[in-house]
Amino acid sequence: MNDWIVLNYTMQTLGVWAQADADLKAWLLPQLERISGDTRKSVAKTAVKLQKSLAKKG
C-alpha cells in the first residue's frame, strides 16, 4: 500500500477494534510486527505503538 496516511488510519482503527475482539487482535499483532519494519518512519512508528498498546491490554 503506497498511501501511508490510509495505512496509519487503518492500523489505528483496527487497533481500537482489536481491543474488544480477541480474534482480530490475534490476526493484527503479526501484521503489526511485519509493518513495524516498514521504511516509512510514520508507518513503522504507528505499528510499534499499536503493538505496545495491544500488549498492555493483554
PDB file of N, CA and C in Angstrom:
ATOM      1  N   MET A   1       0.851  -1.170   0.000  1.00  0.00           N
ATOM      2  CA  MET A   1       0.000   0.000   0.000  1.00  0.00           C
ATOM      3  C   MET A   1       0.898   1.235   0.000  1.00  0.00           C
ATOM      4  N   ASN A   2       0.694   2.114  -0.934  1.00  0.00           N
ATOM      5  CA  ASN A   2       1.541   3.289  -1.072  1.00  0.00           C
ATOM      6  C   ASN A   2       1.058   4.482  -0.266  1.00  0.00           C
ATOM      7  N   ASP A   3      -0.197   4.504   0.106  1.00  0.00           N
ATOM      8  CA  ASP A   3      -0.750   5.654   0.811  1.00  0.00           C
ATOM      9  C   ASP A   3      -0.548   5.488   2.310  1.00  0.00           C
ATOM     10  N   TRP A   4       0.515   6.087   2.828  1.00  0.00           N
ATOM     11  CA  TRP A   4       0.875   5.908   4.236  1.00  0.00           C
ATOM     12  C   TRP A   4      -0.167   6.478   5.186  1.00  0.00           C
ATOM     13  N   ILE A   5      -0.884   7.508   4.759  1.00  0.00           N
ATOM     14  CA  ILE A   5      -1.921   8.094   5.616  1.00  0.00           C
ATOM     15  C   ILE A   5      -3.061   7.100   5.817  1.00  0.00           C
ATOM     16  N   VAL A   6      -3.502   6.493   4.744  1.00  0.00           N
ATOM     17  CA  VAL A   6      -4.566   5.491   4.835  1.00  0.00           C
ATOM     18  C   VAL A   6      -4.099   4.310   5.674  1.00  0.00           C
ATOM     19  N   LEU A   7      -2.879   3.885   5.487  1.00  0.00           N
ATOM     20  CA  LEU A   7      -2.331   2.763   6.251  1.00  0.00           C
ATOM     21  C   LEU A   7      -2.303   3.087   7.743  1.00  0.00           C
ATOM     22  N   ASN A   8      -1.861   4.282   8.103  1.00  0.00           N
ATOM     23  CA  ASN A   8      -1.828   4.679   9.515  1.00  0.00           C
ATOM     24  C   ASN A   8      -3.225   4.699  10.125  1.00  0.00           C
ATOM     25  N   TYR A   9      -4.180   5.303   9.442  1.00  0.00           N
ATOM     26  CA  TYR A   9      -5.542   5.363   9.977  1.00  0.00           C
ATOM     27  C   TYR A   9      -6.179   3.978  10.049  1.00  0.00           C
ATOM     28  N   THR A  10      -5.893   3.133   9.080  1.00  0.00           N
ATOM     29  CA  THR A  10      -6.427   1.773   9.105  1.00  0.00           C
ATOM     30  C   THR A  10      -5.873   1.001  10.291  1.00  0.00           C
ATOM     31  N   MET A  11      -4.567   1.112  10.529  1.00  0.00           N
ATOM     32  CA  MET A  11      -3.970   0.436  11.686  1.00  0.00           C
ATOM     33  C   MET A  11      -4.592   0.938  12.980  1.00  0.00           C
ATOM     34  N   GLN A  12      -4.779   2.247  13.085  1.00  0.00           N
ATOM     35  CA  GLN A  12      -5.349   2.812  14.309  1.00  0.00           C
ATOM     36  C   GLN A  12      -6.769   2.308  14.544  1.00  0.00           C
ATOM     37  N   THR A  13      -7.567   2.276  13.498  1.00  0.00           N
ATOM     38  CA  THR A  13      -8.943   1.794  13.619  1.00  0.00           C
ATOM     39  C   THR A  13      -8.970   0.324  14.000  1.00  0.00           C
ATOM     40  N   LEU A  14      -8.171  -0.486  13.325  1.00  0.00           N
ATOM     41  CA  LEU A  14      -8.116  -1.908  13.658  1.00  0.00           C
ATOM     42  C   LEU A  14      -7.621  -2.117  15.085  1.00  0.00           C
ATOM     43  N   GLY A  15      -6.704  -1.268  15.525  1.00  0.00           N
ATOM     44  CA  GLY A  15      -6.205  -1.359  16.895  1.00  0.00           C
ATOM     45  C   GLY A  15      -7.299  -1.124  17.918  1.00  0.00           C
ATOM     46  N   VAL A  16      -8.144  -0.142  17.662  1.00  0.00           N
ATOM     47  CA  VAL A  16      -9.273   0.131  18.564  1.00  0.00           C
ATOM     48  C   VAL A  16     -10.222  -1.060  18.582  1.00  0.00           C
ATOM     49  N   TRP A  17     -10.558  -1.572  17.417  1.00  0.00           N
ATOM     50  CA  TRP A  17     -11.472  -2.712  17.342  1.00  0.00           C
ATOM     51  C   TRP A  17     -10.873  -3.952  17.989  1.00  0.00           C
ATOM     52  N   ALA A  18      -9.567  -4.133  17.839  1.00  0.00           N
ATOM     53  CA  ALA A  18      -8.897  -5.327  18.370  1.00  0.00           C
ATOM     54  C   ALA A  18      -8.903  -5.360  19.895  1.00  0.00           C
ATOM     55  N   GLN A  19      -9.073  -4.225  20.533  1.00  0.00           N
ATOM     56  CA  GLN A  19      -9.135  -4.200  21.995  1.00  0.00           C
ATOM     57  C   GLN A  19     -10.338  -4.985  22.507  1.00  0.00           C
ATOM     58  N   ALA A  20     -11.390  -5.061  21.697  1.00  0.00           N
ATOM     59  CA  ALA A  20     -12.609  -5.761  22.100  1.00  0.00           C
ATOM     60  C   ALA A  20     -12.810  -7.080  21.359  1.00  0.00           C
ATOM     61  N   ASP A  21     -11.894  -7.442  20.475  1.00  0.00           N
ATOM     62  CA  ASP A  21     -12.060  -8.636  19.643  1.00  0.00           C
ATOM     63  C   ASP A  21     -10.763  -9.443  19.641  1.00  0.00           C
ATOM     64  N   ALA A  22     -10.753 -10.528  20.394  1.00  0.00           N
ATOM     65  CA  ALA A  22      -9.540 -11.342  20.542  1.00  0.00           C
ATOM     66  C   ALA A  22      -9.081 -11.952  19.218  1.00  0.00           C
ATOM     67  N   ASP A  23     -10.026 -12.339  18.372  1.00  0.00           N
ATOM     68  CA  ASP A  23      -9.649 -12.921  17.078  1.00  0.00           C
ATOM     69  C   ASP A  23      -8.960 -11.882  16.192  1.00  0.00           C
ATOM     70  N   LEU A  24      -9.502 -10.679  16.182  1.00  0.00           N
ATOM     71  CA  LEU A  24      -8.882  -9.603  15.398  1.00  0.00           C
ATOM     72  C   LEU A  24      -7.504  -9.280  15.955  1.00  0.00           C
ATOM     73  N   LYS A  25      -7.390  -9.240  17.263  1.00  0.00           N
ATOM     74  CA  LYS A  25      -6.101  -8.958  17.897  1.00  0.00           C
ATOM     75  C   LYS A  25      -5.069 -10.016  17.512  1.00  0.00           C
ATOM     76  N   ALA A  26      -5.477 -11.289  17.534  1.00  0.00           N
ATOM     77  CA  ALA A  26      -4.569 -12.384  17.173  1.00  0.00           C
ATOM     78  C   ALA A  26      -4.111 -12.261  15.722  1.00  0.00           C
ATOM     79  N   TRP A  27      -4.977 -11.783  14.849  1.00  0.00           N
ATOM     80  CA  TRP A  27      -4.606 -11.585  13.451  1.00  0.00           C
ATOM     81  C   TRP A  27      -3.744 -10.334  13.287  1.00  0.00           C
ATOM     82  N   LEU A  28      -4.091  -9.283  14.017  1.00  0.00           N
ATOM     83  CA  LEU A  28      -3.447  -7.985  13.824  1.00  0.00           C
ATOM     84  C   LEU A  28      -2.010  -7.941  14.329  1.00  0.00           C
ATOM     85  N   LEU A  29      -1.723  -8.572  15.450  1.00  0.00           N
ATOM     86  CA  LEU A  29      -0.376  -8.479  16.026  1.00  0.00           C
ATOM     87  C   LEU A  29       0.729  -8.926  15.063  1.00  0.00           C
ATOM     88  N   PRO A  30       0.589 -10.056  14.361  1.00  0.00           N
ATOM     89  CA  PRO A  30       1.641 -10.417  13.390  1.00  0.00           C
ATOM     90  C   PRO A  30       1.739  -9.424  12.226  1.00  0.00           C
ATOM     91  N   GLN A  31       0.607  -8.842  11.838  1.00  0.00           N
ATOM     92  CA  GLN A  31       0.631  -7.842  10.767  1.00  0.00           C
ATOM     93  C   GLN A  31       1.407  -6.606  11.222  1.00  0.00           C
ATOM     94  N   LEU A  32       1.169  -6.199  12.466  1.00  0.00           N
ATOM     95  CA  LEU A  32       1.878  -5.037  13.007  1.00  0.00           C
ATOM     96  C   LEU A  32       3.370  -5.313  13.127  1.00  0.00           C
ATOM     97  N   GLU A  33       3.718  -6.540  13.484  1.00  0.00           N
ATOM     98  CA  GLU A  33       5.135  -6.920  13.575  1.00  0.00           C
ATOM     99  C   GLU A  33       5.807  -6.750  12.215  1.00  0.00           C
ATOM    100  N   ARG A  34       5.126  -7.209  11.174  1.00  0.00           N
ATOM    101  CA  ARG A  34       5.662  -7.087   9.810  1.00  0.00           C
ATOM    102  C   ARG A  34       5.773  -5.620   9.404  1.00  0.00           C
ATOM    103  N   ILE A  35       4.729  -4.854   9.674  1.00  0.00           N
ATOM    104  CA  ILE A  35       4.689  -3.452   9.262  1.00  0.00           C
ATOM    105  C   ILE A  35       5.672  -2.602  10.068  1.00  0.00           C
ATOM    106  N   SER A  36       6.030  -3.048  11.262  1.00  0.00           N
ATOM    107  CA  SER A  36       6.956  -2.267  12.093  1.00  0.00           C
ATOM    108  C   SER A  36       8.334  -2.132  11.446  1.00  0.00           C
ATOM    109  N   GLY A  37       8.614  -2.946  10.447  1.00  0.00           N
ATOM    110  CA  GLY A  37       9.869  -2.846   9.716  1.00  0.00           C
ATOM    111  C   GLY A  37       9.768  -2.014   8.448  1.00  0.00           C
ATOM    112  N   ASP A  38       8.650  -1.350   8.250  1.00  0.00           N
ATOM    113  CA  ASP A  38       8.429  -0.542   7.052  1.00  0.00           C
ATOM    114  C   ASP A  38       9.439   0.606   6.984  1.00  0.00           C
ATOM    115  N   THR A  39       9.836   0.947   5.791  1.00  0.00           N
ATOM    116  CA  THR A  39      10.822   2.018   5.605  1.00  0.00           C
ATOM    117  C   THR A  39      10.242   3.403   5.881  1.00  0.00           C
ATOM    118  N   ARG A  40       8.922   3.515   5.832  1.00  0.00           N
ATOM    119  CA  ARG A  40       8.282   4.805   6.138  1.00  0.00           C
ATOM    120  C   ARG A  40       8.195   4.935   7.656  1.00  0.00           C
ATOM    121  N   LYS A  41       8.896   5.922   8.202  1.00  0.00           N
ATOM    122  CA  LYS A  41       9.005   6.063   9.660  1.00  0.00           C
ATOM    123  C   LYS A  41       7.650   6.186  10.339  1.00  0.00           C
ATOM    124  N   SER A  42       6.758   6.943   9.767  1.00  0.00           N
ATOM    125  CA  SER A  42       5.443   7.150  10.370  1.00  0.00           C
ATOM    126  C   SER A  42       4.669   5.837  10.467  1.00  0.00           C
ATOM    127  N   VAL A  43       4.727   5.059   9.414  1.00  0.00           N
ATOM    128  CA  VAL A  43       4.031   3.772   9.381  1.00  0.00           C
ATOM    129  C   VAL A  43       4.635   2.819  10.407  1.00  0.00           C
ATOM    130  N   ALA A  44       5.944   2.730  10.432  1.00  0.00           N
ATOM    131  CA  ALA A  44       6.624   1.832  11.370  1.00  0.00           C
ATOM    132  C   ALA A  44       6.353   2.237  12.815  1.00  0.00           C
ATOM    133  N   LYS A  45       6.400   3.540  13.104  1.00  0.00           N
ATOM    134  CA  LYS A  45       6.156   4.017  14.473  1.00  0.00           C
ATOM    135  C   LYS A  45       4.728   3.725  14.919  1.00  0.00           C
ATOM    136  N   THR A  46       3.776   3.895  14.020  1.00  0.00           N
ATOM    137  CA  THR A  46       2.382   3.600  14.360  1.00  0.00           C
ATOM    138  C   THR A  46       2.220   2.123  14.675  1.00  0.00           C
ATOM    139  N   ALA A  47       2.843   1.261  13.888  1.00  0.00           N
ATOM    140  CA  ALA A  47       2.750  -0.180  14.120  1.00  0.00           C
ATOM    141  C   ALA A  47       3.345  -0.558  15.474  1.00  0.00           C
ATOM    142  N   VAL A  48       4.496  -0.011  15.799  1.00  0.00           N
ATOM    143  CA  VAL A  48       5.147  -0.311  17.084  1.00  0.00           C
ATOM    144  C   VAL A  48       4.283   0.184  18.242  1.00  0.00           C
ATOM    145  N   LYS A  49       3.762   1.386  18.098  1.00  0.00           N
ATOM    146  CA  LYS A  49       2.918   1.970  19.144  1.00  0.00           C
ATOM    147  C   LYS A  49       1.681   1.097  19.387  1.00  0.00           C
ATOM    148  N   LEU A  50       1.056   0.631  18.322  1.00  0.00           N
ATOM    149  CA  LEU A  50      -0.129  -0.210  18.468  1.00  0.00           C
ATOM    150  C   LEU A  50       0.215  -1.572  19.061  1.00  0.00           C
ATOM    151  N   GLN A  51       1.353  -2.135  18.677  1.00  0.00           N
ATOM    152  CA  GLN A  51       1.792  -3.402  19.272  1.00  0.00           C
ATOM    153  C   GLN A  51       1.910  -3.261  20.779  1.00  0.00           C
ATOM    154  N   LYS A  52       2.560  -2.206  21.220  1.00  0.00           N
ATOM    155  CA  LYS A  52       2.746  -1.976  22.657  1.00  0.00           C
ATOM    156  C   LYS A  52       1.408  -1.771  23.349  1.00  0.00           C
ATOM    157  N   SER A  53       0.532  -1.018  22.721  1.00  0.00           N
ATOM    158  CA  SER A  53      -0.776  -0.740  23.303  1.00  0.00           C
ATOM    159  C   SER A  53      -1.595  -2.022  23.458  1.00  0.00           C
ATOM    160  N   LEU A  54      -1.592  -2.856  22.435  1.00  0.00           N
ATOM    161  CA  LEU A  54      -2.357  -4.103  22.492  1.00  0.00           C
ATOM    162  C   LEU A  54      -1.733  -5.092  23.466  1.00  0.00           C
ATOM    163  N   ALA A  55      -0.421  -5.081  23.586  1.00  0.00           N
ATOM    164  CA  ALA A  55       0.256  -5.986  24.520  1.00  0.00           C
ATOM    165  C   ALA A  55      -0.091  -5.631  25.966  1.00  0.00           C
ATOM    166  N   LYS A  56      -0.232  -4.348  26.257  1.00  0.00           N
ATOM    167  CA  LYS A  56      -0.582  -3.899  27.610  1.00  0.00           C
ATOM    168  C   LYS A  56      -1.972  -4.364  28.015  1.00  0.00           C
ATOM    169  N   LYS A  57      -2.855  -4.436  27.031  1.00  0.00           N
ATOM    170  CA  LYS A  57      -4.246  -4.783  27.320  1.00  0.00           C
ATOM    171  C   LYS A  57      -4.457  -6.282  27.329  1.00  0.00           C
ATOM    172  N   GLY A  58      -3.338  -7.013  27.198  1.00  0.00           N
ATOM    173  CA  GLY A  58      -3.229  -8.438  27.296  1.00  0.00           C
ATOM    174  C   GLY A  58      -4.356  -9.256  26.968  1.00  0.00           C
TER     175      GLY A  58
END
